[in-house]
Amino acid sequence: MLKISTAPHMSSPVDTPILMRDVVIALMPAAIVSVLFFGLAAIVVIISSVAACMLCEYAVCRWLLHKKSTLHDYSAIITGLLLAYNLPAGFPVWMILIGAFVAIVISKMAFGGLGKNIFNPALVGRVFLFVSFPLQMTTWPKPHFLDFWGADAQTGATTLGILKQLDASTSATALSKYGPNLDDLPNYWQMFIGYTGGCLGEVSAAALLLGLAYMLWSRVISWHIPFYYLSTVFILTSILWLTKGSPVYDPVTHLLSGGLMLGAIFMATDYVTSPMSTNGKIIFAIGCGVLTVIIRLCGAYPEGVSFAILIMNAFVPLIDRFAAPRIFGTRRK
Amino acid sequence: MDNLILINIIILVSIALIAAAVLYFVSQKFKVTENPLIAEVENCLPHANCGACGKAGCHDFARACVNTAAEDFKKLYCPVGGNAVMCQIAHLLGHPDIIKEETVAVLRCQGSCQNAPDKVEYSGIAFCRIANKISSGRSGCPNGCLRLGDCVRACPFGAISMNKETGLPVVDEDKCTSCGTCVAICPRGIYEIRPKGAQTGRVYVACNNKQKGGIARKNCKTACIACQKCAKICPDIKIENNLSYIPTTVPADKFGAELAANCPTKAIVYIGNKNKEEEVKHD
Amino acid sequence: MTKTFPMGGIHPDKHKIAGDIAISNPGLPEIVYIPTKQHIGAPAKIMVKQGDKVKVGTLLAAADGIVSAPIHSSVSGEVIKIEDVIGEFGYYEPMICIKVEGDEWEDSIDRSDAIVRTIPENTEEIIAKIRSAGIVGMGGAGYPTPIKTTIPEGKKVDCLILNGIECEPFLAADDRLMQEKGEQIIVGAKILNKLLGIQKAIIAIDENKPRAIEIMTKLTKTYVGVNVRVCESKYPQGGEKQLIAAITGREVPSGKLPVDVGCIVQNVGTVFAIYEAVMKNKPLFERVVTVSGDAIEKSANFMTRVGTPASFLIEQCGKISSDLGQIVFGGPMMGTSAVNPNAPITKLTSGILLLSSQMSDKKPETPCIRCGRCVDGCPMGLQPNAIARAVRSHNMDALLELHVLDCIECGSCAYICPARLPLLDCCKLGKIEVRQHQNKK
């Protein structure tokens, strides 16, 4: 029997699972680096987070929605990986389960599943854990390179944490003898490679940039969001650094530390929660950059990437509406 | 401390008062005065806002009812509310009662999966209006039902459902208000609004194929082949473009059973008034 | 520097297997079925009756009104019947069936291969010849050419573009025509120049046709005013609006015609037909048809007489794969899948593609992940996903706001969508609904 169908009669080989699988591949370098630096603790966090996210999605599909499970599209794995990357090594497993539940069930499936959520599920999970368990979320083990078991792991502050305290102590006239000082800061090379305290996935800018290169090469994402996000942060901090001269505003440190790279490359570029048109993506990325700098430098928290992206997520429908592409044949603006 | 509570209460109360005052003045300023009859008439209407009456909605229809003279009022009719509603409105406005025969939408096609089997596999989007553009449909009949259910989705009253076995849409006589949405949406114009025939039953040609008999039969067992038999039984029946059409004026109780029984392809459907079970079509 | 249009576009697999295969003669079938409507507008008025003997080139049906085109016999033989025959889409159309006897041509047609280069001086004569030859836009639109080449009062045309892009995958009819009949096409362009009263013509060729570019560039050296422009290999480069934007940088405003920006675009196949009509007195009754696809053994380019059943051509291309899914008339992006493989070739059939189920089956829909590929891919700057949402929720205001009527139905959005959403179908449905809505007003 002949078949008839509507045009077009061929379609691109790239489908949703392939795109998502490419994102998972792009996330792998960061996973390897985190295992190298944090050892077993990193593996525990990553595996439990991914497994918990997949389990949550499966359970919701199976027992709540009574439909075929959507695990095959890899999106739960990405959420799991990203959630793990946003947690410090050695984070208690039962808290990871709560985070995965919030990420998948509340932030994603409750909105209708893949494609319908407003906020990035992994970020919602992270922020939930961050405000619920602030102590555990800020206990960052120091990296112990190639020491797999890492039994005697010490804990320390992140780069941004040091900057924040530095900022606080300089502005509060009394320079404390025991307060943080500049020597505690890792050098640029350490920050680039990831030999610094922090969450699993965010320590190594090099691994994340490798992932970015892969995603650009395989055309999973366009360059706009990472480029505009990172440049906005770089330019704003540069202006402050040049006018105020304090190392607190050092643009390179800001670029390489905290969750900025992870956020700009993997979280802000999440298809579902970012604008669709190129103009919209630029507006979104600049918004994220400005909010990140404001939260980092003016807010109470040392880190602002997750809040910045979540806030901008909320504006996506508006951006989509007002940054629609120019229609062919209408006057150029 | 007491002071603080007092101040708070005063502030809140004054905000409430100011807001109330603003609301009052605004509502006075922008008040639209309208004949209160319109609201009364509108209350009688079904509030479906379907537009079947030809007006933009129930409010518009109500306004038209109130603002027209007695002669023109006869032309207005709400097919959804039917006679009961129209009589009520006529009573309100002091006009004579309006009685129109109740109508229902009928599908003039019996090209079910069994009668008109698929010749090709359609795998495009399940919308009749798109399928109609790219081909004559799965069965090959260029005028028959495409069985993709645009009418089911369009019906504002949920009166049309898909029969999974035959693949054809079925109109629920009790829910159908003959608003005409299905007539407008069907790309092949298969639906027709016909009198319900509460007393007489109804008889119609359930085929829309305008091809020659031989070609039509190739694709569908129940196609009208314009054999003229029905025209011999009842001379009012017109046959044009190889398709027979039974005018609504033909009394169904008189001719219905005979017409249906004598149609060689069973293209004529007669639905009697009594045994609802027997209404199920011939196949 | 290759040129391209300003926004959107996709890069589907080219599959240009047929580009290396010379145009061949498929021979004549036993019976041809010539439809009386092979163009936009009114069907032609039938001038012959059953039993009439006709020669190749005999007028079968005359143009009925201005927007219409005459139809000529493509074979010699006897008219056996005139009746409604099932066409490629399953609809019955009036066709003239001719039983083939020999291959006798009308005497007025110049059958020699010599290239005639002297262009008639009288433009009236040129346009009369084009009109009586029944030439229509052979790129697929089927708009009668005499109307398109008549510039409306008050408009000025300064740019003639010959469309040799052929951006649809698989198809190679225009490619082969440029390689084999390059000079005739250029003379045809000069004829059009004369008609439009301008000196220049631009032949736009896709960069994926290196041989055609080479041949045409060499030929244009001897013709003043005719130039080759190489365009980036991007779909839908061959769309009229996109091509004009790529070559001249002008954008045809929404709802306007190319003439409004001073451009006329003609398909190279049409220009070749104009050459033959004006210089050789040959009406349009044959055209190059590509038979290709991934479900057939060989690909071929046939100089096919109009009315030849498609199955006659398919039989000459070897074994059909058991995985055959669809037979598509036209290209895989914008063509239509045929219900009836015995349907005749018309003036507008640029290709017959046999596509495997694996390639052509619709994949199951998954939720939209808002990746924005449809928005980036739309050459008209529309938002197909938003249109699809508006169509499915019957939001007429949103449809109007999204300019759904500007959609050129190129299918880029549906091709590129990773969630396999039927975006093109939704856009088409949106257009139907908007038109209905506007008619109601």
Short mmCIF file of N, CA, C and O in Angstrom, two decimals, chain B residues 41 43-46 61 73 77-92 96-102:
data_model
loop_
_atom_site.label_atom_id
_atom_site.label_comp_id
_atom_site.label_asym_id
_atom_site.label_seq_id
_atom_site.Cartn_x
_atom_site.Cartn_y
_atom_site.Cartn_z
N VAL B 41 -33.31 39.57 27.95
CA VAL B 41 -33.33 38.65 26.81
C VAL B 41 -32.08 37.78 26.84
O VAL B 41 -32.13 36.58 26.62
N ASN B 43 -30.41 36.84 29.27
CA ASN B 43 -30.50 35.81 30.30
C ASN B 43 -31.22 34.56 29.82
O ASN B 43 -30.96 33.46 30.29
N CYS B 44 -32.14 34.74 28.86
CA CYS B 44 -32.86 33.59 28.33
C CYS B 44 -31.98 32.75 27.42
O CYS B 44 -32.20 31.56 27.23
N LEU B 45 -30.99 33.42 26.80
CA LEU B 45 -30.20 32.76 25.76
C LEU B 45 -29.22 31.73 26.37
O LEU B 45 -28.90 31.79 27.55
N PRO B 46 -28.77 30.82 25.53
CA PRO B 46 -27.92 29.72 26.07
C PRO B 46 -26.50 30.12 26.45
O PRO B 46 -25.78 29.32 27.02
N PHE B 61 -27.00 39.26 19.80
CA PHE B 61 -28.28 38.73 19.37
C PHE B 61 -29.41 39.34 20.20
O PHE B 61 -30.45 39.74 19.67
N PHE B 73 -38.30 40.77 13.62
CA PHE B 73 -38.02 39.84 14.71
C PHE B 73 -38.19 38.39 14.27
O PHE B 73 -37.49 37.50 14.73
N TYR B 77 -33.41 34.03 14.86
CA TYR B 77 -33.66 32.73 15.48
C TYR B 77 -32.38 32.21 16.11
O TYR B 77 -31.31 32.27 15.52
N CYS B 78 -32.52 31.72 17.32
CA CYS B 78 -31.37 31.14 17.98
C CYS B 78 -31.47 29.63 17.84
O CYS B 78 -32.29 29.00 18.50
N PRO B 79 -30.68 29.05 16.95
CA PRO B 79 -30.84 27.61 16.71
C PRO B 79 -30.43 26.77 17.91
O PRO B 79 -30.87 25.63 18.04
N VAL B 80 -29.62 27.34 18.76
CA VAL B 80 -29.16 26.57 19.91
C VAL B 80 -30.28 26.45 20.95
O VAL B 80 -30.60 25.37 21.44
N GLY B 81 -30.88 27.59 21.27
CA GLY B 81 -31.95 27.58 22.26
C GLY B 81 -33.22 26.93 21.73
O GLY B 81 -33.98 26.33 22.48
N GLY B 82 -33.44 27.07 20.44
CA GLY B 82 -34.60 26.43 19.84
C GLY B 82 -35.90 27.16 20.14
O GLY B 82 -35.90 28.32 20.58
N ASN B 83 -36.97 26.47 19.90
CA ASN B 83 -38.29 27.09 20.02
C ASN B 83 -38.58 27.60 21.42
O ASN B 83 -39.15 28.66 21.59
N ALA B 84 -38.18 26.82 22.41
CA ALA B 84 -38.50 27.20 23.79
C ALA B 84 -37.94 28.58 24.10
O ALA B 84 -38.67 29.46 24.59
N VAL B 85 -36.66 28.78 23.78
CA VAL B 85 -36.02 30.05 24.07
C VAL B 85 -36.63 31.17 23.25
O VAL B 85 -36.91 32.27 23.76
N MET B 86 -36.91 30.90 21.99
CA MET B 86 -37.45 31.96 21.14
C MET B 86 -38.84 32.37 21.58
O MET B 86 -39.20 33.55 21.54
N CYS B 87 -39.63 31.41 22.02
CA CYS B 87 -40.96 31.75 22.52
C CYS B 87 -40.85 32.62 23.78
O CYS B 87 -41.59 33.59 23.95
N GLN B 88 -39.91 32.26 24.62
CA GLN B 88 -39.69 33.01 25.86
C GLN B 88 -39.34 34.46 25.53
O GLN B 88 -39.86 35.40 26.14
N ILE B 89 -38.43 34.62 24.56
CA ILE B 89 -38.01 35.97 24.17
C ILE B 89 -39.18 36.72 23.56
O ILE B 89 -39.42 37.89 23.87
N ALA B 90 -39.91 36.02 22.70
CA ALA B 90 -41.06 36.66 22.05
C ALA B 90 -42.07 37.13 23.10
O ALA B 90 -42.62 38.23 23.01
N HIS B 91 -42.24 36.33 24.11
CA HIS B 91 -43.15 36.67 25.20
C HIS B 91 -42.66 37.92 25.92
O HIS B 91 -43.42 38.85 26.20
N LEU B 92 -41.38 37.95 26.20
CA LEU B 92 -40.76 39.10 26.89
C LEU B 92 -40.98 40.38 26.11
O LEU B 92 -41.25 41.43 26.66
N PRO B 96 -45.51 37.81 18.73
CA PRO B 96 -46.13 36.47 18.66
C PRO B 96 -45.06 35.38 18.73
O PRO B 96 -43.91 35.60 18.37
N ASP B 97 -45.47 34.20 19.17
CA ASP B 97 -44.52 33.09 19.34
C ASP B 97 -43.88 32.72 18.03
O ASP B 97 -44.47 32.84 16.96
N ILE B 98 -42.65 32.23 18.15
CA ILE B 98 -41.95 31.75 16.95
C ILE B 98 -41.80 30.24 17.06
O ILE B 98 -41.27 29.73 18.04
N ILE B 99 -42.34 29.55 16.09
CA ILE B 99 -42.16 28.09 16.07
C ILE B 99 -41.48 27.72 14.78
O ILE B 99 -42.00 27.98 13.69
N LYS B 100 -40.31 27.18 14.87
CA LYS B 100 -39.64 26.66 13.68
C LYS B 100 -39.41 25.19 13.91
O LYS B 100 -39.22 24.75 15.03
N GLU B 101 -39.39 24.46 12.80
CA GLU B 101 -39.14 23.04 12.98
C GLU B 101 -37.69 22.85 13.42
O GLU B 101 -36.78 23.48 12.89
N GLU B 102 -37.50 21.93 14.33
CA GLU B 102 -36.14 21.72 14.83
C GLU B 102 -35.29 21.02 13.78
O GLU B 102 -35.77 20.16 13.04
#
